[in-house]
Tab-separated table of C-alpha atoms in Angstrom:
chain	number	residue	atom	x	y	z
A	293	MET	CA	8.786	70.300	58.720
A	294	GLU	CA	8.144	66.824	58.396
A	295	ALA	CA	6.390	64.994	55.561
A	296	PRO	CA	2.720	65.134	55.190
A	297	THR	CA	0.258	62.279	56.484
A	298	LYS	CA	-1.770	60.117	54.291
A	299	PRO	CA	-5.024	62.141	56.049
A	300	MET	CA	-3.417	65.665	55.322
A	301	LEU	CA	-2.822	64.243	51.638
A	302	LYS	CA	-6.282	62.571	51.237
A	303	GLU	CA	-8.000	65.925	52.539
A	304	ALA	CA	-5.915	67.488	50.012
A	305	GLY	CA	-7.040	65.083	47.632
A	306	LYS	CA	-10.517	65.784	48.540
A	307	ALA	CA	-10.604	69.597	48.023
A	308	GLY	CA	-10.447	68.655	43.953
A	309	PHE	CA	-9.412	70.807	41.153
A	310	CYS	CA	-9.654	74.096	39.466
A	311	LYS	CA	-9.535	74.743	35.657
A	312	PRO	CA	-9.212	78.127	35.459
A	313	PRO	CA	-11.590	79.520	31.991
A	314	GLY	CA	-9.487	79.385	28.986
A	315	LEU	CA	-6.891	77.247	29.951
A	316	GLU	CA	-6.670	73.034	29.663
A	317	ASP	CA	-4.532	73.005	32.520
A	318	ARG	CA	-6.271	71.886	36.022
A	319	TYR	CA	-4.498	72.621	39.423
A	320	PRO	CA	-5.252	71.234	42.705
A	321	ARG	CA	-7.124	73.521	45.091
A	322	LEU	CA	-5.355	72.583	48.015
A	323	GLN	CA	-1.578	71.924	48.006
A	324	ILE	CA	0.760	70.823	50.927
A	325	LEU	CA	4.766	71.850	50.296
A	326	THR	CA	7.148	71.173	52.839
A	327	ILE	CA	10.182	73.687	54.010
A	328	GLU	CA	12.338	70.961	52.236
A	329	GLU	CA	10.377	71.378	49.136
A	330	LEU	CA	10.361	75.050	49.222
A	331	LEU	CA	13.687	75.358	49.700
A	332	ALA	CA	14.709	73.260	47.158
A	333	GLY	CA	12.752	75.661	44.563
A	334	LYS	CA	9.187	73.960	44.586
A	335	ARG	CA	6.911	76.428	43.698
A	336	VAL	CA	3.037	76.500	44.248
A	337	GLU	CA	1.336	75.451	41.025
A	338	TYR	CA	-1.335	77.655	39.760
A	339	PRO	CA	-1.555	79.802	35.927
A	340	ARG	CA	1.069	81.546	36.104
A	341	LEU	CA	-0.245	83.740	32.805
A	342	LEU	CA	-3.137	84.799	34.874
A	343	ASP	CA	-1.495	85.598	38.039
A	344	VAL	CA	-4.762	86.329	40.141
A	345	THR	CA	-3.390	85.221	43.595
A	346	HIS	CA	-4.117	89.111	44.681
A	347	LYS	CA	-5.135	91.990	43.696
A	348	LYS	CA	-3.939	95.479	43.865
A	349	ALA	CA	-5.317	97.184	46.529
A	350	PRO	CA	-7.400	100.599	45.220
A	351	ARG	CA	-5.400	104.039	45.934
A	352	VAL	CA	-7.367	106.126	48.806
A	353	ARG	CA	-6.436	109.583	49.339
A	354	PRO	CA	-6.430	110.223	52.971
A	355	VAL	CA	-9.470	112.361	54.104
A	356	ALA	CA	-8.949	115.458	56.230
A	357	GLU	CA	-9.334	115.563	59.691
A	358	LYS	CA	-12.573	116.795	60.997
A	359	LYS	CA	-12.543	118.476	64.294
A	360	THR	CA	-15.267	117.731	66.617
A	361	PRO	CA	-15.944	120.853	68.507
A	362	LEU	CA	-16.268	120.091	72.399
A	363	PRO	CA	-18.785	121.650	74.540
A	364	PHE	CA	-16.722	123.468	76.573
A	365	ASP	CA	-15.251	125.510	73.765
A	366	SER	CA	-18.128	127.752	73.061
A	367	VAL	CA	-17.608	129.552	76.367
A	368	GLU	CA	-16.327	132.835	76.247
A	369	ASP	CA	-15.392	134.187	79.358
A	370	ASP	CA	-12.681	133.986	80.218
A	371	GLU	CA	-12.587	132.716	84.077
A	372	GLY	CA	-13.125	129.815	83.284
A	373	PRO	CA	-15.474	127.025	84.399
A	374	PHE	CA	-14.975	127.615	88.172
């Protein structure tokens, strides 16, 4: 909610830049944005053509539940355990 402090900006600067392969631009590794900047429309700097900020998770089919036999399932007499 407040402006970043000098130590915060210094720490962000120490993180350096990244240069994606095949592109000329460099992007800051650590970026500090305030709520005010976000509400004004400022965005994180990253290569828009190479949207690698997330990967889509692979689809997984649910596995059929295996029924584990209980020790008392094998009792065949009708009288029960007592």
